[in-house]
mmCIF file of N, CA and C in Angstrom:
data_model
loop_
_atom_site.group_PDB
_atom_site.id
_atom_site.type_symbol
_atom_site.label_atom_id
_atom_site.label_comp_id
_atom_site.label_asym_id
_atom_site.label_seq_id
_atom_site.Cartn_x
_atom_site.Cartn_y
_atom_site.Cartn_z
ATOM 1 N N MET A 1 -6.584 12.572 -63.591
ATOM 2 C CA MET A 1 -7.248 13.373 -62.629
ATOM 3 C C MET A 1 -6.482 13.408 -61.302
ATOM 4 N N LYS A 2 -6.435 14.588 -60.780
ATOM 5 C CA LYS A 2 -5.779 14.752 -59.475
ATOM 6 C C LYS A 2 -6.817 14.781 -58.383
ATOM 7 N N ARG A 3 -6.430 14.152 -57.296
ATOM 8 C CA ARG A 3 -7.331 14.226 -56.146
ATOM 9 C C ARG A 3 -6.843 15.280 -55.196
ATOM 10 N N ARG A 4 -7.676 15.929 -54.587
ATOM 11 C CA ARG A 4 -7.310 16.965 -53.603
ATOM 12 C C ARG A 4 -7.145 16.333 -52.214
ATOM 13 N N GLY A 5 -6.468 17.028 -51.330
ATOM 14 C CA GLY A 5 -6.164 16.530 -49.982
ATOM 15 C C GLY A 5 -7.364 16.256 -49.121
ATOM 16 N N GLY A 6 -8.481 16.840 -49.331
ATOM 17 C CA GLY A 6 -9.630 16.677 -48.459
ATOM 18 C C GLY A 6 -10.617 15.660 -48.950
ATOM 19 N N GLY A 7 -10.148 14.554 -49.514
ATOM 20 C CA GLY A 7 -11.032 13.569 -50.058
ATOM 21 C C GLY A 7 -11.758 12.758 -49.001
ATOM 22 N N ARG A 8 -12.686 11.936 -49.458
ATOM 23 C CA ARG A 8 -13.497 11.127 -48.534
ATOM 24 C C ARG A 8 -12.716 10.084 -47.748
ATOM 25 N N GLY A 9 -11.715 9.457 -48.325
ATOM 26 C CA GLY A 9 -11.028 8.340 -47.690
ATOM 27 C C GLY A 9 -10.026 8.728 -46.627
ATOM 28 N N ARG A 10 -9.762 9.960 -46.398
ATOM 29 C CA ARG A 10 -8.743 10.366 -45.420
ATOM 30 C C ARG A 10 -9.375 10.833 -44.113
ATOM 31 N N LEU A 11 -8.682 10.554 -43.049
ATOM 32 C CA LEU A 11 -9.121 11.010 -41.718
ATOM 33 C C LEU A 11 -8.562 12.386 -41.469
ATOM 34 N N PRO A 12 -9.250 13.192 -40.690
ATOM 35 C CA PRO A 12 -8.702 14.513 -40.393
ATOM 36 C C PRO A 12 -7.457 14.412 -39.499
ATOM 37 N N VAL A 13 -6.532 15.318 -39.666
ATOM 38 C CA VAL A 13 -5.298 15.308 -38.879
ATOM 39 C C VAL A 13 -5.560 15.992 -37.530
ATOM 40 N N ARG A 14 -5.120 15.313 -36.464
ATOM 41 C CA ARG A 14 -5.290 15.857 -35.126
ATOM 42 C C ARG A 14 -3.930 16.160 -34.554
ATOM 43 N N SER A 15 -3.792 17.285 -33.955
ATOM 44 C CA SER A 15 -2.515 17.652 -33.333
ATOM 45 C C SER A 15 -2.631 17.511 -31.815
ATOM 46 N N GLU A 16 -2.736 16.284 -31.320
ATOM 47 C CA GLU A 16 -2.851 15.998 -29.895
ATOM 48 C C GLU A 16 -1.670 15.129 -29.457
ATOM 49 N N ILE A 17 -1.259 15.313 -28.221
ATOM 50 C CA ILE A 17 -0.197 14.494 -27.681
ATOM 51 C C ILE A 17 -0.793 13.172 -27.163
ATOM 52 N N ASN A 18 -0.096 12.096 -27.451
ATOM 53 C CA ASN A 18 -0.522 10.788 -26.955
ATOM 54 C C ASN A 18 -0.102 10.699 -25.475
ATOM 55 N N VAL A 19 -1.042 10.965 -24.584
ATOM 56 C CA VAL A 19 -0.736 11.045 -23.157
ATOM 57 C C VAL A 19 -0.524 9.643 -22.553
ATOM 58 N N THR A 20 -1.116 8.642 -23.120
ATOM 59 C CA THR A 20 -1.013 7.294 -22.581
ATOM 60 C C THR A 20 0.446 6.829 -22.508
ATOM 61 N N SER A 21 1.184 7.016 -23.566
ATOM 62 C CA SER A 21 2.591 6.574 -23.531
ATOM 63 C C SER A 21 3.414 7.471 -22.595
ATOM 64 N N LEU A 22 3.075 8.714 -22.494
ATOM 65 C CA LEU A 22 3.768 9.603 -21.574
ATOM 66 C C LEU A 22 3.558 9.202 -20.114
ATOM 67 N N VAL A 23 2.322 8.807 -19.770
ATOM 68 C CA VAL A 23 2.012 8.336 -18.403
ATOM 69 C C VAL A 23 2.745 7.018 -18.139
ATOM 70 N N ASP A 24 2.807 6.142 -19.130
ATOM 71 C CA ASP A 24 3.512 4.851 -18.947
ATOM 72 C C ASP A 24 4.989 5.081 -18.667
ATOM 73 N N VAL A 25 5.608 5.966 -19.372
ATOM 74 C CA VAL A 25 7.009 6.264 -19.157
ATOM 75 C C VAL A 25 7.202 6.890 -17.759
ATOM 76 N N ALA A 26 6.328 7.805 -17.369
ATOM 77 C CA ALA A 26 6.448 8.439 -16.065
ATOM 78 C C ALA A 26 6.301 7.404 -14.940
ATOM 79 N N PHE A 27 5.345 6.518 -15.033
ATOM 80 C CA PHE A 27 5.198 5.500 -13.995
ATOM 81 C C PHE A 27 6.372 4.533 -13.974
ATOM 82 N N THR A 28 6.916 4.207 -15.121
ATOM 83 C CA THR A 28 8.081 3.322 -15.159
ATOM 84 C C THR A 28 9.272 3.976 -14.464
ATOM 85 N N LEU A 29 9.503 5.256 -14.762
ATOM 86 C CA LEU A 29 10.585 5.996 -14.081
ATOM 87 C C LEU A 29 10.346 6.075 -12.571
ATOM 88 N N LEU A 30 9.107 6.311 -12.167
ATOM 89 C CA LEU A 30 8.792 6.380 -10.763
ATOM 90 C C LEU A 30 9.092 5.056 -10.036
ATOM 91 N N VAL A 31 8.743 3.960 -10.646
ATOM 92 C CA VAL A 31 9.012 2.636 -10.056
ATOM 93 C C VAL A 31 10.526 2.432 -9.952
ATOM 94 N N ILE A 32 11.270 2.810 -10.980
ATOM 95 C CA ILE A 32 12.730 2.650 -10.950
ATOM 96 C C ILE A 32 13.331 3.475 -9.823
ATOM 97 N N PHE A 33 12.894 4.717 -9.630
ATOM 98 C CA PHE A 33 13.404 5.549 -8.591
ATOM 99 C C PHE A 33 13.035 5.018 -7.205
ATOM 100 N N ILE A 34 11.840 4.491 -7.050
ATOM 101 C CA ILE A 34 11.412 3.943 -5.765
ATOM 102 C C ILE A 34 12.273 2.747 -5.385
ATOM 103 N N ILE A 35 12.619 1.934 -6.369
ATOM 104 C CA ILE A 35 13.414 0.727 -6.098
ATOM 105 C C ILE A 35 14.854 1.121 -5.803
ATOM 106 N N THR A 36 15.425 2.054 -6.541
ATOM 107 C CA THR A 36 16.834 2.364 -6.376
ATOM 108 C C THR A 36 17.153 3.366 -5.265
ATOM 109 N N ALA A 37 16.191 4.105 -4.770
ATOM 110 C CA ALA A 37 16.453 5.142 -3.752
ATOM 111 C C ALA A 37 17.094 4.562 -2.495
ATOM 112 N N PRO A 38 16.580 3.477 -1.901
ATOM 113 C CA PRO A 38 17.231 2.956 -0.694
ATOM 114 C C PRO A 38 18.656 2.469 -0.936
ATOM 115 N N VAL A 39 18.928 1.994 -2.148
ATOM 116 C CA VAL A 39 20.258 1.517 -2.459
ATOM 117 C C VAL A 39 21.261 2.676 -2.501
ATOM 118 N N LEU A 40 20.792 3.844 -2.985
ATOM 119 C CA LEU A 40 21.692 5.001 -3.147
ATOM 120 C C LEU A 40 22.026 5.686 -1.850
ATOM 121 N N GLN A 41 21.288 5.443 -0.774
ATOM 122 C CA GLN A 41 21.555 6.086 0.495
ATOM 123 C C GLN A 41 22.880 5.685 1.070
ATOM 124 N N GLY A 42 23.271 4.445 0.862
ATOM 125 C CA GLY A 42 24.568 4.001 1.335
ATOM 126 C C GLY A 42 24.719 4.045 2.843
ATOM 127 N N GLY A 43 25.966 4.001 3.264
ATOM 128 C CA GLY A 43 26.230 4.061 4.691
ATOM 129 C C GLY A 43 26.312 2.679 5.307
ATOM 130 N N ILE A 44 26.428 2.668 6.608
ATOM 131 C CA ILE A 44 26.563 1.433 7.365
ATOM 132 C C ILE A 44 25.306 1.273 8.197
ATOM 133 N N GLU A 45 24.746 0.090 8.176
ATOM 134 C CA GLU A 45 23.519 -0.169 8.908
ATOM 135 C C GLU A 45 23.787 -0.234 10.419
ATOM 136 N N VAL A 46 23.030 0.570 11.171
ATOM 137 C CA VAL A 46 23.197 0.615 12.625
ATOM 138 C C VAL A 46 21.793 0.771 13.221
ATOM 139 N N ASN A 47 21.482 -0.018 14.240
ATOM 140 C CA ASN A 47 20.241 0.128 14.984
ATOM 141 C C ASN A 47 20.534 1.027 16.187
ATOM 142 N N VAL A 48 20.347 2.335 16.010
ATOM 143 C CA VAL A 48 20.650 3.267 17.069
ATOM 144 C C VAL A 48 19.573 3.236 18.114
ATOM 145 N N PRO A 49 19.912 3.504 19.397
ATOM 146 C CA PRO A 49 18.903 3.505 20.431
ATOM 147 C C PRO A 49 17.930 4.694 20.291
ATOM 148 N N GLU A 50 16.831 4.610 20.978
ATOM 149 C CA GLU A 50 15.801 5.670 20.915
ATOM 150 C C GLU A 50 15.988 6.718 21.982
ATOM 151 N N GLY A 51 15.559 7.920 21.698
ATOM 152 C CA GLY A 51 15.648 9.013 22.660
ATOM 153 C C GLY A 51 14.945 10.232 22.085
ATOM 154 N N HIS A 52 14.871 11.319 22.898
ATOM 155 C CA HIS A 52 14.297 12.564 22.427
ATOM 156 C C HIS A 52 15.381 13.328 21.694
ATOM 157 N N VAL A 53 15.205 13.533 20.386
ATOM 158 C CA VAL A 53 16.269 14.066 19.553
ATOM 159 C C VAL A 53 15.762 15.176 18.632
ATOM 160 N N GLU A 54 16.722 15.901 18.083
ATOM 161 C CA GLU A 54 16.441 16.860 17.012
ATOM 162 C C GLU A 54 16.933 16.302 15.696
ATOM 163 N N VAL A 55 16.432 16.829 14.609
ATOM 164 C CA VAL A 55 16.815 16.348 13.286
ATOM 165 C C VAL A 55 18.229 16.834 12.963
ATOM 166 N N VAL A 56 19.060 15.920 12.415
ATOM 167 C CA VAL A 56 20.420 16.280 11.980
ATOM 168 C C VAL A 56 20.402 16.297 10.440
ATOM 169 N N GLU A 57 20.820 17.432 9.872
ATOM 170 C CA GLU A 57 20.927 17.533 8.434
ATOM 171 C C GLU A 57 22.207 16.857 7.967
ATOM 172 N N ALA A 58 22.089 15.866 7.130
ATOM 173 C CA ALA A 58 23.280 15.155 6.614
ATOM 174 C C ALA A 58 23.951 16.001 5.562
ATOM 175 N N SER A 59 25.268 15.931 5.541
ATOM 176 C CA SER A 59 26.039 16.579 4.516
ATOM 177 C C SER A 59 27.200 15.683 4.126
ATOM 178 N N ASP A 60 27.789 15.976 2.974
ATOM 179 C CA ASP A 60 28.875 15.127 2.475
ATOM 180 C C ASP A 60 30.139 15.251 3.305
ATOM 181 N N ASP A 61 30.369 16.383 3.967
ATOM 182 C CA ASP A 61 31.591 16.589 4.708
ATOM 183 C C ASP A 61 31.468 16.246 6.202
ATOM 184 N N MET A 62 30.328 15.694 6.613
ATOM 185 C CA MET A 62 30.193 15.342 8.029
ATOM 186 C C MET A 62 31.043 14.118 8.354
ATOM 187 N N ILE A 63 31.659 14.155 9.528
ATOM 188 C CA ILE A 63 32.524 13.037 9.956
ATOM 189 C C ILE A 63 31.659 12.116 10.822
ATOM 190 N N ARG A 64 31.542 10.869 10.327
ATOM 191 C CA ARG A 64 30.701 9.880 11.022
ATOM 192 C C ARG A 64 31.565 8.762 11.579
ATOM 193 N N VAL A 65 31.362 8.495 12.867
ATOM 194 C CA VAL A 65 32.017 7.350 13.528
ATOM 195 C C VAL A 65 30.899 6.385 13.891
ATOM 196 N N VAL A 66 31.007 5.150 13.436
ATOM 197 C CA VAL A 66 29.961 4.148 13.616
ATOM 198 C C VAL A 66 30.528 2.960 14.399
ATOM 199 N N VAL A 67 29.837 2.582 15.470
ATOM 200 C CA VAL A 67 30.152 1.321 16.200
ATOM 201 C C VAL A 67 29.008 0.371 15.946
ATOM 202 N N ARG A 68 29.306 -0.701 15.239
ATOM 203 C CA ARG A 68 28.270 -1.653 14.864
ATOM 204 C C ARG A 68 28.028 -2.700 15.965
ATOM 205 N N GLU A 69 26.997 -3.506 15.736
ATOM 206 C CA GLU A 69 26.584 -4.565 16.675
ATOM 207 C C GLU A 69 27.711 -5.550 16.895
ATOM 208 N N ASP A 70 28.502 -5.861 15.848
ATOM 209 C CA ASP A 70 29.628 -6.793 16.022
ATOM 210 C C ASP A 70 30.890 -6.106 16.531
ATOM 211 N N ASN A 71 30.733 -4.870 17.052
ATOM 212 C CA ASN A 71 31.796 -4.079 17.675
ATOM 213 C C ASN A 71 32.891 -3.626 16.739
ATOM 214 N N THR A 72 32.636 -3.635 15.424
ATOM 215 C CA THR A 72 33.572 -3.060 14.487
ATOM 216 C C THR A 72 33.338 -1.550 14.459
ATOM 217 N N ILE A 73 34.405 -0.805 14.252
ATOM 218 C CA ILE A 73 34.330 0.680 14.259
ATOM 219 C C ILE A 73 34.639 1.167 12.862
ATOM 220 N N PHE A 74 33.835 2.070 12.385
ATOM 221 C CA PHE A 74 34.023 2.669 11.056
ATOM 222 C C PHE A 74 34.126 4.193 11.209
ATOM 223 N N VAL A 75 34.993 4.778 10.419
ATOM 224 C CA VAL A 75 35.023 6.226 10.257
ATOM 225 C C VAL A 75 34.676 6.461 8.810
ATOM 226 N N GLY A 76 33.506 7.066 8.590
ATOM 227 C CA GLY A 76 32.981 7.168 7.215
ATOM 228 C C GLY A 76 32.584 5.758 6.768
ATOM 229 N N GLU A 77 33.231 5.314 5.675
ATOM 230 C CA GLU A 77 32.953 3.975 5.141
ATOM 231 C C GLU A 77 34.111 3.033 5.433
ATOM 232 N N ALA A 78 35.193 3.483 6.041
ATOM 233 C CA ALA A 78 36.381 2.669 6.250
ATOM 234 C C ALA A 78 36.413 2.102 7.673
ATOM 235 N N GLN A 79 36.692 0.817 7.739
ATOM 236 C CA GLN A 79 36.805 0.159 9.046
ATOM 237 C C GLN A 79 38.152 0.549 9.670
ATOM 238 N N VAL A 80 38.115 0.823 10.977
ATOM 239 C CA VAL A 80 39.289 1.272 11.700
ATOM 240 C C VAL A 80 39.424 0.459 12.956
ATOM 241 N N ALA A 81 40.692 0.144 13.314
ATOM 242 C CA ALA A 81 40.940 -0.538 14.586
ATOM 243 C C ALA A 81 40.751 0.462 15.706
ATOM 244 N N GLU A 82 40.329 -0.022 16.869
ATOM 245 C CA GLU A 82 40.052 0.871 18.014
ATOM 246 C C GLU A 82 41.291 1.629 18.420
ATOM 247 N N ALA A 83 42.474 0.973 18.351
ATOM 248 C CA ALA A 83 43.714 1.646 18.735
ATOM 249 C C ALA A 83 44.080 2.768 17.784
ATOM 250 N N ASP A 84 43.727 2.647 16.517
ATOM 251 C CA ASP A 84 44.084 3.636 15.515
ATOM 252 C C ASP A 84 43.061 4.777 15.404
ATOM 253 N N LEU A 85 41.943 4.668 16.104
ATOM 254 C CA LEU A 85 40.857 5.646 15.934
ATOM 255 C C LEU A 85 41.270 7.072 16.239
ATOM 256 N N PRO A 86 41.967 7.380 17.355
ATOM 257 C CA PRO A 86 42.337 8.782 17.604
ATOM 258 C C PRO A 86 43.197 9.394 16.483
ATOM 259 N N GLU A 87 44.187 8.635 15.955
ATOM 260 C CA GLU A 87 45.024 9.151 14.899
ATOM 261 C C GLU A 87 44.249 9.351 13.596
ATOM 262 N N VAL A 88 43.400 8.397 13.269
ATOM 263 C CA VAL A 88 42.602 8.545 12.019
ATOM 264 C C VAL A 88 41.671 9.734 12.128
ATOM 265 N N LEU A 89 41.029 9.881 13.302
ATOM 266 C CA LEU A 89 40.122 11.037 13.485
ATOM 267 C C LEU A 89 40.899 12.352 13.371
ATOM 268 N N ALA A 90 42.086 12.431 13.986
ATOM 269 C CA ALA A 90 42.862 13.658 13.929
ATOM 270 C C ALA A 90 43.232 14.018 12.498
ATOM 271 N N GLN A 91 43.575 13.000 11.731
ATOM 272 C CA GLN A 91 43.920 13.261 10.332
ATOM 273 C C GLN A 91 42.708 13.745 9.533
ATOM 274 N N ILE A 92 41.565 13.074 9.682
ATOM 275 C CA ILE A 92 40.357 13.461 8.917
ATOM 276 C C ILE A 92 39.872 14.837 9.360
ATOM 277 N N ILE A 93 39.905 15.114 10.652
ATOM 278 C CA ILE A 93 39.470 16.415 11.145
ATOM 279 C C ILE A 93 40.349 17.525 10.601
ATOM 280 N N GLN A 94 41.631 17.265 10.545
ATOM 281 C CA GLN A 94 42.564 18.265 10.018
ATOM 282 C C GLN A 94 42.317 18.482 8.516
ATOM 283 N N GLU A 95 42.065 17.433 7.762
ATOM 284 C CA GLU A 95 41.824 17.549 6.339
ATOM 285 C C GLU A 95 40.533 18.305 6.020
ATOM 286 N N ASN A 96 39.459 17.977 6.778
ATOM 287 C CA ASN A 96 38.138 18.568 6.516
ATOM 288 C C ASN A 96 37.924 19.892 7.231
ATOM 289 N N GLY A 97 38.689 20.165 8.263
ATOM 290 C CA GLY A 97 38.463 21.361 9.044
ATOM 291 C C GLY A 97 37.107 21.310 9.787
ATOM 292 N N ALA A 98 36.704 20.105 10.184
ATOM 293 C CA ALA A 98 35.393 19.910 10.815
ATOM 294 C C ALA A 98 35.440 20.363 12.268
ATOM 295 N N ASP A 99 34.240 20.753 12.758
ATOM 296 C CA ASP A 99 34.124 21.118 14.160
ATOM 297 C C ASP A 99 33.169 20.231 14.923
ATOM 298 N N MET A 100 32.625 19.183 14.245
ATOM 299 C CA MET A 100 31.672 18.295 14.899
ATOM 300 C C MET A 100 31.873 16.881 14.334
ATOM 301 N N VAL A 101 31.840 15.888 15.230
ATOM 302 C CA VAL A 101 31.884 14.494 14.862
ATOM 303 C C VAL A 101 30.579 13.844 15.327
ATOM 304 N N TYR A 102 29.947 13.058 14.464
ATOM 305 C CA TYR A 102 28.667 12.405 14.784
ATOM 306 C C TYR A 102 28.949 10.929 15.041
ATOM 307 N N LEU A 103 28.455 10.449 16.177
ATOM 308 C CA LEU A 103 28.719 9.067 16.610
ATOM 309 C C LEU A 103 27.436 8.281 16.576
ATOM 310 N N TRP A 104 27.415 7.219 15.782
ATOM 311 C CA TRP A 104 26.332 6.256 15.733
ATOM 312 C C TRP A 104 26.785 5.039 16.512
ATOM 313 N N GLY A 105 26.114 4.706 17.592
ATOM 314 C CA GLY A 105 26.444 3.510 18.362
ATOM 315 C C GLY A 105 25.264 2.564 18.286
ATOM 316 N N ASP A 106 25.480 1.362 17.794
ATOM 317 C CA ASP A 106 24.419 0.383 17.696
ATOM 318 C C ASP A 106 23.898 0.070 19.095
ATOM 319 N N SER A 107 22.590 -0.128 19.200
ATOM 320 C CA SER A 107 21.967 -0.382 20.499
ATOM 321 C C SER A 107 22.419 -1.710 21.089
ATOM 322 N N LEU A 108 22.924 -2.613 20.257
ATOM 323 C CA LEU A 108 23.375 -3.914 20.754
ATOM 324 C C LEU A 108 24.907 -4.012 20.862
ATOM 325 N N ALA A 109 25.610 -2.934 20.593
ATOM 326 C CA ALA A 109 27.057 -2.916 20.683
ATOM 327 C C ALA A 109 27.489 -2.919 22.150
ATOM 328 N N VAL A 110 28.691 -3.428 22.407
ATOM 329 C CA VAL A 110 29.234 -3.402 23.752
ATOM 330 C C VAL A 110 29.503 -1.973 24.130
ATOM 331 N N TYR A 111 29.046 -1.586 25.331
ATOM 332 C CA TYR A 111 29.148 -0.213 25.759
ATOM 333 C C TYR A 111 30.592 0.287 25.764
ATOM 334 N N GLY A 112 31.508 -0.604 26.087
ATOM 335 C CA GLY A 112 32.916 -0.214 26.154
ATOM 336 C C GLY A 112 33.455 0.265 24.818
ATOM 337 N N ARG A 113 33.017 -0.344 23.720
ATOM 338 C CA ARG A 113 33.429 0.094 22.384
ATOM 339 C C ARG A 113 32.877 1.477 22.065
ATOM 340 N N VAL A 114 31.627 1.721 22.406
ATOM 341 C CA VAL A 114 31.034 3.043 22.175
ATOM 342 C C VAL A 114 31.725 4.089 23.018
ATOM 343 N N ALA A 115 32.022 3.736 24.254
ATOM 344 C CA ALA A 115 32.726 4.649 25.155
ATOM 345 C C ALA A 115 34.137 4.952 24.638
ATOM 346 N N ALA A 116 34.811 3.952 24.120
ATOM 347 C CA ALA A 116 36.157 4.157 23.550
ATOM 348 C C ALA A 116 36.089 5.116 22.347
ATOM 349 N N ALA A 117 35.083 4.952 21.527
ATOM 350 C CA ALA A 117 34.924 5.844 20.378
ATOM 351 C C ALA A 117 34.617 7.271 20.844
ATOM 352 N N MET A 118 33.783 7.407 21.914
ATOM 353 C CA MET A 118 33.495 8.715 22.440
ATOM 354 C C MET A 118 34.779 9.360 22.981
ATOM 355 N N SER A 119 35.557 8.584 23.680
ATOM 356 C CA SER A 119 36.816 9.080 24.251
ATOM 357 C C SER A 119 37.776 9.545 23.143
ATOM 358 N N ALA A 120 37.830 8.804 22.050
ATOM 359 C CA ALA A 120 38.689 9.200 20.927
ATOM 360 C C ALA A 120 38.255 10.504 20.303
ATOM 361 N N VAL A 121 36.969 10.756 20.247
ATOM 362 C CA VAL A 121 36.459 12.019 19.699
ATOM 363 C C VAL A 121 36.739 13.152 20.670
ATOM 364 N N VAL A 122 36.526 12.912 21.956
ATOM 365 C CA VAL A 122 36.726 13.966 22.979
ATOM 366 C C VAL A 122 38.192 14.379 23.032
ATOM 367 N N GLN A 123 39.122 13.479 22.717
ATOM 368 C CA GLN A 123 40.550 13.792 22.734
ATOM 369 C C GLN A 123 40.927 14.842 21.680
ATOM 370 N N GLN A 124 40.121 14.965 20.634
ATOM 371 C CA GLN A 124 40.419 15.938 19.579
ATOM 372 C C GLN A 124 40.084 17.326 20.039
ATOM 373 N N GLU A 125 40.997 18.262 19.889
ATOM 374 C CA GLU A 125 40.784 19.627 20.364
ATOM 375 C C GLU A 125 39.913 20.398 19.370
ATOM 376 N N GLY A 126 38.963 21.189 19.889
ATOM 377 C CA GLY A 126 38.155 22.046 19.067
ATOM 378 C C GLY A 126 37.067 21.338 18.299
ATOM 379 N N VAL A 127 36.756 20.083 18.680
ATOM 380 C CA VAL A 127 35.752 19.317 17.974
ATOM 381 C C VAL A 127 34.658 18.882 18.953
ATOM 382 N N GLY A 128 33.409 19.057 18.545
ATOM 383 C CA GLY A 128 32.290 18.622 19.389
ATOM 384 C C GLY A 128 31.867 17.211 19.039
ATOM 385 N N LEU A 129 31.143 16.618 19.951
ATOM 386 C CA LEU A 129 30.609 15.258 19.765
ATOM 387 C C LEU A 129 29.116 15.299 19.779
ATOM 388 N N SER A 130 28.481 14.626 18.813
ATOM 389 C CA SER A 130 27.035 14.540 18.770
ATOM 390 C C SER A 130 26.672 13.060 18.629
ATOM 391 N N MET A 131 25.875 12.563 19.601
ATOM 392 C CA MET A 131 25.405 11.188 19.571
ATOM 393 C C MET A 131 24.154 11.120 18.725
ATOM 394 N N ILE A 132 24.051 10.154 17.856
ATOM 395 C CA ILE A 132 22.886 10.006 17.000
ATOM 396 C C ILE A 132 21.962 8.956 17.595
ATOM 397 N N LEU A 133 20.695 9.374 17.818
ATOM 398 C CA LEU A 133 19.684 8.475 18.368
ATOM 399 C C LEU A 133 18.472 8.469 17.424
ATOM 400 N N ARG A 134 17.670 7.466 17.574
ATOM 401 C CA ARG A 134 16.431 7.339 16.804
ATOM 402 C C ARG A 134 15.325 7.978 17.621
ATOM 403 N N GLU A 135 14.437 8.701 16.979
ATOM 404 C CA GLU A 135 13.377 9.406 17.667
ATOM 405 C C GLU A 135 12.358 8.419 18.276
ATOM 406 N N ILE A 136 11.919 8.694 19.474
ATOM 407 C CA ILE A 136 10.910 7.870 20.114
ATOM 408 C C ILE A 136 9.578 8.190 19.431
ATOM 409 N N ARG A 137 8.911 7.165 18.986
ATOM 410 C CA ARG A 137 7.601 7.366 18.332
ATOM 411 C C ARG A 137 6.495 6.966 19.308
ATOM 412 N N ARG A 138 5.580 7.888 19.530
ATOM 413 C CA ARG A 138 4.499 7.637 20.494
ATOM 414 C C ARG A 138 3.192 7.686 19.803
#
């Protein structure tokens, strides 16, 4: 004897998506992205001073000059000696064809180092200087 498919011992077939496992995977990915997002930002840590500022849109081709608390100077991610800064800036500006240089000066850096970096940027012809500050929160 043959039994037919609709016998007593079988459960009906349901065509539903198991949402529980989908939510688990989504939350796991969310946690991974939350943890790794600050790491992916990169850059050099600088405590910039506060002031009344406008938002600056970051881009990959922006030229960043950073003066850190320990008075080291960086152009992009590369450390540069203060004496070599004008030549390095001229080379990078020529390669990128940039018209603006952004200067991050740590609030605890020696003012002379920040002023020297400003002077090196001002020496470049056809390039503007923008100081980066942190917004005052009231």
